Coordinates of C-alpha atoms in Angstrom, one line a residue:
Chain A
X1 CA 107.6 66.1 104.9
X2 CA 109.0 67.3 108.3
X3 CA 109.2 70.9 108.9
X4 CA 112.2 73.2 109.7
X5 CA 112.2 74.1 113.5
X6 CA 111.8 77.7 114.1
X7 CA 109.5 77.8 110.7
X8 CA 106.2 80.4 112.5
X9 CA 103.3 78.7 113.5
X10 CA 101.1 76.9 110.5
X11 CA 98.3 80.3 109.6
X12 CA 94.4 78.4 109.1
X13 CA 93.9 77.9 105.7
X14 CA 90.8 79.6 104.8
X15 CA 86.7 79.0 103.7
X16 CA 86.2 80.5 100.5
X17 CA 82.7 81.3 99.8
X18 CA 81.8 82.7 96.1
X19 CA 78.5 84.4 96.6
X20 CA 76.4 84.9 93.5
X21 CA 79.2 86.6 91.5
X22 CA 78.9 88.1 87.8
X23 CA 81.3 90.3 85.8
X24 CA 80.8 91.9 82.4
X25 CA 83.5 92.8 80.5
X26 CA 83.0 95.6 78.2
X27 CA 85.5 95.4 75.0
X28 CA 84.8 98.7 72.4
X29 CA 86.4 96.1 69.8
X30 CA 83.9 93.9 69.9
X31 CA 79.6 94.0 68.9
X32 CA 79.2 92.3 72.4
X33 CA 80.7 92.5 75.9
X34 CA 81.6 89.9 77.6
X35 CA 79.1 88.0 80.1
X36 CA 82.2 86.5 81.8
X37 CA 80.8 85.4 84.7
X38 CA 77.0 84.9 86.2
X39 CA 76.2 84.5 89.3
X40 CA 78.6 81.8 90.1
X41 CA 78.0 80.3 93.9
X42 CA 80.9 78.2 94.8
X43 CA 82.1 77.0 98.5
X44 CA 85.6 75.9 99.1
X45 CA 86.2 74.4 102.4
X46 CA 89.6 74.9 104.3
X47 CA 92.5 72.9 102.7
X48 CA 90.8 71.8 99.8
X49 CA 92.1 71.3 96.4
X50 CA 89.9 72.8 93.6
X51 CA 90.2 72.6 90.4
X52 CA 88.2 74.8 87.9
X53 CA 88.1 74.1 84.1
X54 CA 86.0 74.9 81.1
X55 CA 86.5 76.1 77.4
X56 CA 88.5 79.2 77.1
X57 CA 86.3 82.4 77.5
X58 CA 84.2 80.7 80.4
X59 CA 85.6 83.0 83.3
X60 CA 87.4 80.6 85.1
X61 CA 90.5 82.8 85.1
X62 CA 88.3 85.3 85.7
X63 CA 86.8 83.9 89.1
X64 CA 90.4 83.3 90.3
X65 CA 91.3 87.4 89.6
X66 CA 88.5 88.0 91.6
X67 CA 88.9 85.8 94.6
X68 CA 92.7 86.9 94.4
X69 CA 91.3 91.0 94.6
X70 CA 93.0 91.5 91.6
X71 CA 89.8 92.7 90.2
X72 CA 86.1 93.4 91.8
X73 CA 82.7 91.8 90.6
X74 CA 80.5 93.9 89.3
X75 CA 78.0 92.2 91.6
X76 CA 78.0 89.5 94.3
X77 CA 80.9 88.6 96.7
X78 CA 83.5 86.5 97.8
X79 CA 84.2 85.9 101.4
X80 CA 87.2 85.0 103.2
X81 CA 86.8 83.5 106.1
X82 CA 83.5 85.2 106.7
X83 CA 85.7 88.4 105.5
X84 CA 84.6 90.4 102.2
X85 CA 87.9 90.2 99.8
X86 CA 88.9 94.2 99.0
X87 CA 92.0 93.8 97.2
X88 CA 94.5 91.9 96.7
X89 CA 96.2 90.2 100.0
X90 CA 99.3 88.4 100.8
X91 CA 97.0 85.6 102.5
X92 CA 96.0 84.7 98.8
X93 CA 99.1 84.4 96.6
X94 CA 98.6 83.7 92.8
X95 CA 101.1 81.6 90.3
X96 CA 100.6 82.7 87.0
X97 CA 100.9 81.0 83.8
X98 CA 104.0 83.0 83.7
X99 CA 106.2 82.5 86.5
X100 CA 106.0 86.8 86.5
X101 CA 109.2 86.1 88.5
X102 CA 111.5 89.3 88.9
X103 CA 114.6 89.4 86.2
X104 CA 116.4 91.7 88.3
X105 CA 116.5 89.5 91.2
X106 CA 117.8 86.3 91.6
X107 CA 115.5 83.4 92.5
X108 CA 116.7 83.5 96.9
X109 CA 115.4 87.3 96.0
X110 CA 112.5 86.6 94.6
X111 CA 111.3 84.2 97.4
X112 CA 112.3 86.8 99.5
X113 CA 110.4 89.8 98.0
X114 CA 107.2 88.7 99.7
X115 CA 108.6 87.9 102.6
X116 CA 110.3 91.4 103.3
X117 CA 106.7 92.6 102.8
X118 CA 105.5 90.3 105.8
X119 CA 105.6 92.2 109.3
X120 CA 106.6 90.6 112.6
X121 CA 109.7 88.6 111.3
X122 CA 113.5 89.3 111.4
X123 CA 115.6 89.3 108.4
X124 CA 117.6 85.9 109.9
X125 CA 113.9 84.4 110.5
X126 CA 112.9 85.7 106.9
X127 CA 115.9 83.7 105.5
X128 CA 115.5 80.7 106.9
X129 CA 112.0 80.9 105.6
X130 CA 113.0 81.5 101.9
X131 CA 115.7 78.7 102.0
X132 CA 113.4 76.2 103.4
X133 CA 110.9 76.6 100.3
X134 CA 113.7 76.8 98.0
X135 CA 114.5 73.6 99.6
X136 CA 111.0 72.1 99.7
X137 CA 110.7 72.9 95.8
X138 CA 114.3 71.2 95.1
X139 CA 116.0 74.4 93.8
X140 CA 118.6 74.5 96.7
X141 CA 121.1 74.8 94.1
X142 CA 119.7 77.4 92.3
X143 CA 119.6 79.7 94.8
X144 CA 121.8 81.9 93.3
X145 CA 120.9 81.4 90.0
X146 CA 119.2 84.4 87.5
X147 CA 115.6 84.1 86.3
X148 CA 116.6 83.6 82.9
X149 CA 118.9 80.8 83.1
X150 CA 115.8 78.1 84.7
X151 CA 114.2 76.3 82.8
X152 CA 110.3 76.5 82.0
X153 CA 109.6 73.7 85.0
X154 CA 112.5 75.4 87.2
X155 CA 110.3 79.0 87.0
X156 CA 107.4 77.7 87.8
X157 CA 109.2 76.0 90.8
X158 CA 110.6 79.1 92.1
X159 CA 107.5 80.9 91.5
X160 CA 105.7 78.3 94.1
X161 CA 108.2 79.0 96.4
X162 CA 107.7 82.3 96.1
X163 CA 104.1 82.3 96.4
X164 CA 104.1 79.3 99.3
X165 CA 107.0 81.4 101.4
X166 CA 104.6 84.1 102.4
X167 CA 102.3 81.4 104.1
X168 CA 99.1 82.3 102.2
X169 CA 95.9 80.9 103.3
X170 CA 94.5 80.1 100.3
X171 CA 97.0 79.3 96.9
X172 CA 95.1 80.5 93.4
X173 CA 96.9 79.0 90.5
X174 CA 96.1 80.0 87.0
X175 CA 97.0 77.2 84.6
X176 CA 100.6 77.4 86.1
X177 CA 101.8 74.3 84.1
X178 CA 99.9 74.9 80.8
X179 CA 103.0 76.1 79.5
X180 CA 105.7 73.3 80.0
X181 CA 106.2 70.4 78.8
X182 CA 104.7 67.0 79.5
X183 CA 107.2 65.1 81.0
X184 CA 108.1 68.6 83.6
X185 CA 104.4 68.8 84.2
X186 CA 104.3 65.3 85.1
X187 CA 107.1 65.9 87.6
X188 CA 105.3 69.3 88.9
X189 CA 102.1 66.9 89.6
X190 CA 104.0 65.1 92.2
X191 CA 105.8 67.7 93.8
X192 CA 102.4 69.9 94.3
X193 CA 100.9 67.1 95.9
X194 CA 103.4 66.3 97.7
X195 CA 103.5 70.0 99.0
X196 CA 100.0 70.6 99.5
X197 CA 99.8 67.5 101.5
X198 CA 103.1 69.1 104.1
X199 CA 101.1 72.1 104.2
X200 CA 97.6 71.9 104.0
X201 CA 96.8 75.3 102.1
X202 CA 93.3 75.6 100.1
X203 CA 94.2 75.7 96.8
X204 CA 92.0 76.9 93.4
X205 CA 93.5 75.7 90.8
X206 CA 92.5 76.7 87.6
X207 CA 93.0 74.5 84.0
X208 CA 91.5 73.5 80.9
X209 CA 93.4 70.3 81.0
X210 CA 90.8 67.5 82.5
X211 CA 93.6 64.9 83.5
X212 CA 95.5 67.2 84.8
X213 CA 92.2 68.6 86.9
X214 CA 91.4 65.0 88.0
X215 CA 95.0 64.2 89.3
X216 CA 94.9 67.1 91.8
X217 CA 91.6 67.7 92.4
X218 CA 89.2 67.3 96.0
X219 CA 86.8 68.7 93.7
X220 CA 86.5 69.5 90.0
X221 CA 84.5 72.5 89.0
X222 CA 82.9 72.1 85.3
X223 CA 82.7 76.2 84.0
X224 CA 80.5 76.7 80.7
X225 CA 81.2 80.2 78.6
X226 CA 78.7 82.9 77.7
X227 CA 77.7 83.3 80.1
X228 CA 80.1 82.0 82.2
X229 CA 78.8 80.0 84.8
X230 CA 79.2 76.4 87.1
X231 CA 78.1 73.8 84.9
X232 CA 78.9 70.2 86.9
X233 CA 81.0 69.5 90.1
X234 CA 82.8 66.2 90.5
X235 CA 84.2 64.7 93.8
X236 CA 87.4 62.6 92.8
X237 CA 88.0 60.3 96.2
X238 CA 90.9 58.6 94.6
X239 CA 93.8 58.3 97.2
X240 CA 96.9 60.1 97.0
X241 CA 99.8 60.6 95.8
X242 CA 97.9 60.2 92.4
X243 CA 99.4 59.2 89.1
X244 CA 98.3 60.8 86.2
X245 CA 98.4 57.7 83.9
X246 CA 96.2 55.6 86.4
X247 CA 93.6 53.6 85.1
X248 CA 90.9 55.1 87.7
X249 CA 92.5 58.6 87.1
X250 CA 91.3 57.7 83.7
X251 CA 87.6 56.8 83.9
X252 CA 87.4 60.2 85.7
X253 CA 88.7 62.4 83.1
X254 CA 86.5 60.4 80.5
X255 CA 83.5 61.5 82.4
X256 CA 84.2 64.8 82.9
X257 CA 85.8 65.3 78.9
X258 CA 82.3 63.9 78.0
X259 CA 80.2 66.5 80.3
X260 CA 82.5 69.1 78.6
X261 CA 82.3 67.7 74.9
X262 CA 78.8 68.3 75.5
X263 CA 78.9 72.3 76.6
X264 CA 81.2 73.2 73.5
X265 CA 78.8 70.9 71.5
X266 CA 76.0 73.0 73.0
X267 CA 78.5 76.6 72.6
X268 CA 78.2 75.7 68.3
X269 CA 74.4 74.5 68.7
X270 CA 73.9 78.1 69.8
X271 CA 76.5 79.6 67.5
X272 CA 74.5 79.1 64.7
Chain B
X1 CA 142.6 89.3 73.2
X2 CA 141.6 88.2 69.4
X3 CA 139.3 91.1 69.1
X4 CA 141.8 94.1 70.7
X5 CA 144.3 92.7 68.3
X6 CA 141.7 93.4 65.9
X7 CA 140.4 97.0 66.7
X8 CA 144.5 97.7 66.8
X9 CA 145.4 96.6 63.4
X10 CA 142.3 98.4 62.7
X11 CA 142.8 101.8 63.5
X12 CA 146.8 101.5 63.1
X13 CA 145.8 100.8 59.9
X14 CA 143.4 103.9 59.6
X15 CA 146.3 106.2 60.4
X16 CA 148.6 104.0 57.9
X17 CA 146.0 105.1 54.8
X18 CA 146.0 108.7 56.7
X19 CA 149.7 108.9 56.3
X20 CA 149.9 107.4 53.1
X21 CA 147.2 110.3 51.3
X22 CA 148.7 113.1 53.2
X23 CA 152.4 111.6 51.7
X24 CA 151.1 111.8 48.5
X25 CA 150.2 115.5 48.4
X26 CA 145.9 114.6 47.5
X27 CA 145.3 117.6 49.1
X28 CA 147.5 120.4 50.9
X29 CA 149.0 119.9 54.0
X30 CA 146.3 123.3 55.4
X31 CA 143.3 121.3 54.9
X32 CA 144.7 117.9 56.0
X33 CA 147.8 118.0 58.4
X34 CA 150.0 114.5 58.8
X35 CA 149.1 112.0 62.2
X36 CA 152.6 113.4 63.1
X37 CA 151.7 116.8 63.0
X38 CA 148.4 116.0 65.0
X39 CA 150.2 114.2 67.8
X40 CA 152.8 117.2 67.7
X41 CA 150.1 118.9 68.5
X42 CA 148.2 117.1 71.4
X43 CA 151.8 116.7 73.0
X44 CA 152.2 121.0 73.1
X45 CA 149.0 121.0 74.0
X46 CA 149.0 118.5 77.3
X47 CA 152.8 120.1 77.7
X48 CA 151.5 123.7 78.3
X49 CA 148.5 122.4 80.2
X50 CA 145.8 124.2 77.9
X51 CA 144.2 120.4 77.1
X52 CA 144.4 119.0 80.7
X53 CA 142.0 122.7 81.2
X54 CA 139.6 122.5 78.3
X55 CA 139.1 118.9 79.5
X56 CA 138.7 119.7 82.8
X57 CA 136.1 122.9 82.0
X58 CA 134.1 120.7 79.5
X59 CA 133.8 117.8 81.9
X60 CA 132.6 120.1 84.7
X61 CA 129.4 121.7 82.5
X62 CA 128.5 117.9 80.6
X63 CA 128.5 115.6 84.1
X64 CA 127.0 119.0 86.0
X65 CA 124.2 120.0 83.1
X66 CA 123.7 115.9 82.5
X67 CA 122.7 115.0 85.9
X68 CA 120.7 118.1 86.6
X69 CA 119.2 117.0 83.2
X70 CA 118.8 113.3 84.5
X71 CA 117.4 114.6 88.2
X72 CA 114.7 116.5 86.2
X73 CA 113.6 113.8 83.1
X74 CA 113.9 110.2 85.0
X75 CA 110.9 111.7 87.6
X76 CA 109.2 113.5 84.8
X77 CA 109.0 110.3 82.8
X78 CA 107.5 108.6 85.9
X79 CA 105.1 111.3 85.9
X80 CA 103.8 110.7 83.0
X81 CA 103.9 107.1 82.8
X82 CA 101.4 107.2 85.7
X83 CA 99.3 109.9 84.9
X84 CA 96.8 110.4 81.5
X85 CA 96.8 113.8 82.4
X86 CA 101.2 114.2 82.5
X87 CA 101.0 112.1 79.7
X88 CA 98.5 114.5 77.5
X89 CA 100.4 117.5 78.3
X90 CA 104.0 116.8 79.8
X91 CA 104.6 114.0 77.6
X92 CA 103.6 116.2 74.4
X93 CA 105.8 118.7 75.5
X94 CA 108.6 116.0 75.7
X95 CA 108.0 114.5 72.4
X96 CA 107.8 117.7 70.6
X97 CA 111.4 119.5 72.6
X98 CA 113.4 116.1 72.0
X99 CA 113.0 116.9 68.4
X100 CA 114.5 120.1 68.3
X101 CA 118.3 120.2 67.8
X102 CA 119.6 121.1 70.9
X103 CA 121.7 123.7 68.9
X104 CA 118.2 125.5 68.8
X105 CA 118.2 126.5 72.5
X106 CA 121.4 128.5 71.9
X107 CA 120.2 132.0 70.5
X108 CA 117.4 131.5 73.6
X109 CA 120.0 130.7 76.1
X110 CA 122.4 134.1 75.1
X111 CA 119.5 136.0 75.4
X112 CA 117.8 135.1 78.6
X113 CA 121.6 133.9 80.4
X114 CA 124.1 136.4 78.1
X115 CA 127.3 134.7 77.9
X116 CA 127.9 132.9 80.9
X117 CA 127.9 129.4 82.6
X118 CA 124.3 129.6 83.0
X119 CA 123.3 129.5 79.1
X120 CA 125.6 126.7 79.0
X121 CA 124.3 124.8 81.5
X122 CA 120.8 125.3 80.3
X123 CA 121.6 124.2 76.6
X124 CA 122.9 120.8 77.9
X125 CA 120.0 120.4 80.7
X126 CA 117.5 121.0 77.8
X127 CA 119.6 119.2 75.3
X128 CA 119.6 115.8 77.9
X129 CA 116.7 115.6 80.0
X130 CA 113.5 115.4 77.2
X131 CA 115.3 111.9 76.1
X132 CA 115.3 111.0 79.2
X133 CA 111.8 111.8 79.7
X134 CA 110.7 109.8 77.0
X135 CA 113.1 106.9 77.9
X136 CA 112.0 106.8 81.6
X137 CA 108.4 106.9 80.2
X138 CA 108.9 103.9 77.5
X139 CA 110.8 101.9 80.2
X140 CA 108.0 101.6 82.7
X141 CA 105.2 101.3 79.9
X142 CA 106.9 98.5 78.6
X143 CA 107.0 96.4 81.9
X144 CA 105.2 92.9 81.6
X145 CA 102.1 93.6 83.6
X146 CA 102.8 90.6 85.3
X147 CA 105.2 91.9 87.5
X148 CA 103.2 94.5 88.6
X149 CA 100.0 91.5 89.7
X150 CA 102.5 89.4 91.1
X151 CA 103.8 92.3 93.3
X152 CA 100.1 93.5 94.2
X153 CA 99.4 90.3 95.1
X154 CA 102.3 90.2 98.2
X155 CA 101.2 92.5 99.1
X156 CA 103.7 95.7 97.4
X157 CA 101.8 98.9 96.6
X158 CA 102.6 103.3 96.5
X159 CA 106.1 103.7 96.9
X160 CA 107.0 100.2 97.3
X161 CA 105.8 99.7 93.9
X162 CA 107.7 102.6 92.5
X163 CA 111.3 101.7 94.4
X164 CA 110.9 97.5 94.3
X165 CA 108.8 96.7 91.3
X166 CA 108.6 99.3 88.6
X167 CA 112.0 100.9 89.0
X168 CA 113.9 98.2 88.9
X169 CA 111.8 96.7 86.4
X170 CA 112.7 98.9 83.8
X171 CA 116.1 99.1 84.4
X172 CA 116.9 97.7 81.1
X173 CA 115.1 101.2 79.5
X174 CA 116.4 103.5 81.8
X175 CA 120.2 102.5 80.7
X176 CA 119.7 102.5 77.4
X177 CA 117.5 106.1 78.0
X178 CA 119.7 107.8 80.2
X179 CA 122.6 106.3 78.0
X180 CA 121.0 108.3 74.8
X181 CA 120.8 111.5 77.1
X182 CA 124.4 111.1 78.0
X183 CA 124.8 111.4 73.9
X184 CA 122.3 114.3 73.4
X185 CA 124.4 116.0 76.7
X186 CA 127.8 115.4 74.5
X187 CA 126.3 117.0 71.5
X188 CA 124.7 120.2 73.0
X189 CA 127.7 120.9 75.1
X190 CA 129.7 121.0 71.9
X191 CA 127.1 123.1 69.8
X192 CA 127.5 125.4 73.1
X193 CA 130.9 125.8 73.3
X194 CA 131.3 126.1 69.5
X195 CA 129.0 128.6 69.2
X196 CA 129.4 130.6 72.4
X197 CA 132.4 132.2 73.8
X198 CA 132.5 132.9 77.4
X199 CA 135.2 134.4 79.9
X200 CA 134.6 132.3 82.8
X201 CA 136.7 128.8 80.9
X202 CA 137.8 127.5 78.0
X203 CA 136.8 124.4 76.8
X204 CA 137.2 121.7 74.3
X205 CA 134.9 123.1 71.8
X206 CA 136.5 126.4 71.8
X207 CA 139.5 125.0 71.3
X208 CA 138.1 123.9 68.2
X209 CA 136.5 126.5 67.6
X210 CA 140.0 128.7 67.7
X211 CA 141.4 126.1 65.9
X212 CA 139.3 126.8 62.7
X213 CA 139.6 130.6 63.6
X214 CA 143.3 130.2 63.5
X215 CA 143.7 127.8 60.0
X216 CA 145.2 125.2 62.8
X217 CA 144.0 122.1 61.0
X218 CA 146.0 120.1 63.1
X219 CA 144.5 121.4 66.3
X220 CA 141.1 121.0 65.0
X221 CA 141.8 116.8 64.0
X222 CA 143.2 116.6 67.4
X223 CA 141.1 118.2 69.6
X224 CA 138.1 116.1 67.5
X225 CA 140.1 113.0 68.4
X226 CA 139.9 114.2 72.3
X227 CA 135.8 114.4 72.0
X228 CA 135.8 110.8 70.6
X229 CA 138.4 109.2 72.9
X230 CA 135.9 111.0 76.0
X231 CA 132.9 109.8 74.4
X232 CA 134.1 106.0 74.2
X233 CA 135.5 106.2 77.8
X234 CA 132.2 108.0 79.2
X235 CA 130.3 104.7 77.5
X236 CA 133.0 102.3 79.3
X237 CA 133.4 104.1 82.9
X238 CA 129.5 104.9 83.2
X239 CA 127.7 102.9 81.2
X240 CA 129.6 99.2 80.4
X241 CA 129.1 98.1 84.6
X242 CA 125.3 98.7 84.2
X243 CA 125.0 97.3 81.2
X244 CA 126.9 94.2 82.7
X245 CA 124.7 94.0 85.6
X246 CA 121.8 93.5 83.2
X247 CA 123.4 91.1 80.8
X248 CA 124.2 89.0 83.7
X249 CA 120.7 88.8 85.1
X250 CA 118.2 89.3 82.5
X251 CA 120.7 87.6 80.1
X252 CA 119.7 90.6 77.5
X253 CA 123.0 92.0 75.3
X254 CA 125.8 90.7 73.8
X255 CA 129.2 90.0 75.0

């Protein structure tokens, strides 16, 4: 994928280095809070592609919040680039499961919103940006277009434009696909790798779907719930571009649906 | 086309059974005057410039007393969207003054502003601005607090936030708030002027008022049809463009 000339200078992507992290979450509803996460350790070298999954409740969402600044641990840390994270930073953009695009912009605006927010560019260099990752996601034509007249798979297009424009270190994902359907996701799969392999960001990615874990994945991160913590890691050294439905893709996701079969079959051993 | 073919045969057709009961004497002609009388009327009354004035004077205090009312409610609401404490004790104060009638202020207003612009003005600033206290309040508590990660995330905070992200983002409540004060202005203006007689202009609810003073049934109908025809032309000139705007791009509404 050759670049735009005049496009600034490619930013490092970042080391990410999870450092003994836990978080409670304390719910008045409920007899219990919630060990979400304890003390997790994870390393995540510079322009990897991570991939966390686990049952629902296993604070894999949860780690990504907290590597994005969203919210803090209550104790351990996470390091960027050597650097502790203290709030949220435009060098690590999220994509929700929700686009969370802006309805009162259209979708060259909402490329644009982070952009304006970037210092040291003009407004004719902060264009050229946004059209180039409208471009590089395939909405060219859509441009112009309102938020609610994409489709599911078009949102979560523009919302990677959006997030990618800013030229974030590090990309956190939070089940951005979970939501569409098959044959979209399927097309998404491509495009990401495609993408990340143009620009080289460090990307945690975080699912409960196994395939779709094994398709993008350096590295798939097995999460078990209550407490939540790193069960298994898997290298996947298939080459790319990968497609989902490949046999080897395949014997992968078998292994890792078994290692995770096994936690929620250990989750009801303990339930009762 | 279709549908202002519609709303004509409508409302000709409103006047039509209008005509028709006056015609046939149901009651006398004191309590309910003919359409033709009506429009005699409005055209003496735009003739000899006494409408064109009332209009004028009644115009003046709603847009002045409304936008002093929205300049005071939309930060308010903010306020206490943001803050527990606003919200425990501004936002109470809000919910419980909305509910009184705005005909209420009136006997307060004559005593603290005697009869002058002043009480008037306060009646309509007190009549608009606790709706859109509330409004503004509902509007940003109602944002998706997606937008408001996503934002944080590029990095938007303080007044950023406000102006780019939380603003905007309830847009959709502050029409539809600000709309409902512009309805609540309407009302308390016409209590006022109903209810209050001062020296400094003559407006349209003193017209009315003089109308009923004067058994001029015909002045009262027609004066009555002036508040409506201002009310719907208020909703198209200030309201239908923003209303527009946020059919077009959050695809919300109907036409």
């Amino acid at each position: 994928m050759p670049l735009v000339d005049g496009l600034p200078e490619e930013e490092q992507s970042a080391k990410l280095a999870v450092e003994n992290v836990s978080k409670r979450f304390h719910t008045g509803r409920r007899q219990q809070d919630v060990h979400a996460l304890d003390g997790v350790t994870l390393q995540v070298a510079e322009g990897e592609f991570v991939c966390l999954v686990g049952p629902s409740g296993c604070g894999k969402s949860t780690l990504l919040n907290i590597i994005a600044g969203l919210e803090m641990p209550d104790s351990g840390q996470v390091l960027a680039d050597g650097a502790p994270i203290l709030g949220p930073g435009r060098h690590r953009l999220v994509m929700f499961q929700e686009s969370g695009l802006f309805p009162w912009l259209d979708v060259f605006g909402n490329v644009m919103f982070g952009l304006k927010l970037k210092e040291g560019l003009t407004n004719a260099e902060r264009r050229k940006v946004a059209q180039f990752y409208i471009k590089l996601v395939g909405l060219e034509k859509f441009a112009d277009a309102n938020i609610h007249e994409l489709s599911g798979g078009m949102k979560q297009r523009a919302a990677l434009a959006r997030a990618l424009a800013p030229n974030p270190r590090v990309l956190l994902m939070d089940e951005p696909f979970a939501a569409l359907d098959a044959l979209t996701r399927e097309q998404l799969y491509g495009d990401i790798q495609r993408i990340w392999a143009a620009r080289k960001k460090t990307i945690v990615f975080v699912t409960h779907n196994v395939r779709e874990a094994v398709c993008l994945g350096d590295r798939v991160v097995l999460f078990s719930p209550n407490p939540g913590r790193i069960r298994q890691e898997f290298h996947i050294p298939l080459p790319r571009p990968r497609d989902i439905n490949s046999v080897e893709l395949a014997g992968y996701s078998s292994q890792i649906t078994k290692a995770l079969k096994g936690i929620l079959h250990d989750g009801d051993a303990a339930a009762e | 086309m279709k549908r202002l073919f519609h709303a004509t045969l409508f409302f000709l057709g409103l006047l039509l059974v209008w005509h028709l009961v006056v015609r046939a004497k149901v009651w006398s002609p004191i309590l309910l005057p003919s359409p033709a009388s009506v429009g005699l009327y409005l055209r003496d009354a735009v003739r000899d410039g006494s409408l064109w004035e009332a209009t004028l004077v009644t115009m003046r205090r709603l847009l002045v007393g409304y936008f002093i009312g929205i300049l005071i409610g939309l930060p308010l609401g903010l306020v206490t969207a943001a803050s527990k404490f606003a919200e425990d004790t501004i936002g109470v104060l809000a919910l419980g003054l909305q509910t009184l009638p705005s005909v209420c202020w009136i006997p307060l207003a004559l005593l603290w502003f005697g009869q002058t612009e002043a009480a008037m003005l306060f009646v309509v600033v007190m009549g608009t601005m606790w709706s859109v206290v509330l409004a503004t309040d509902n509007g940003v508590r109602s944002i998706p607090p997606i937008y408001a990660r996503a934002a944080r995330t590029m990095g938007s905070k303080g007044l950023h936030r406000w102006t780019h992200v939380l603003l905007p983002a309830s847009l959709p409540f502050l029409v539809s708030g600000t709309k409902q004060g512009w309805a609540f202005a309407w009302r308390s203006l016409m209590a006022a002027e109903i209810y209050v007689t001062i020296l400094t202009g003559f407006g349209l609810g003193h017209l009315l008022h003089y109308g009923r003073e004067l058994n001029a049934m015909d002045q009262v109908i027609g004066i009555m049809l002036i508040i409506v025809v201002i009310g719907l032309l208020a909703d198209k000139v200030l309201f239908a463009p923003w209303e527009r705007f946020l059919h077009r791009r959050w695809g919300t509404g109907k036409r």
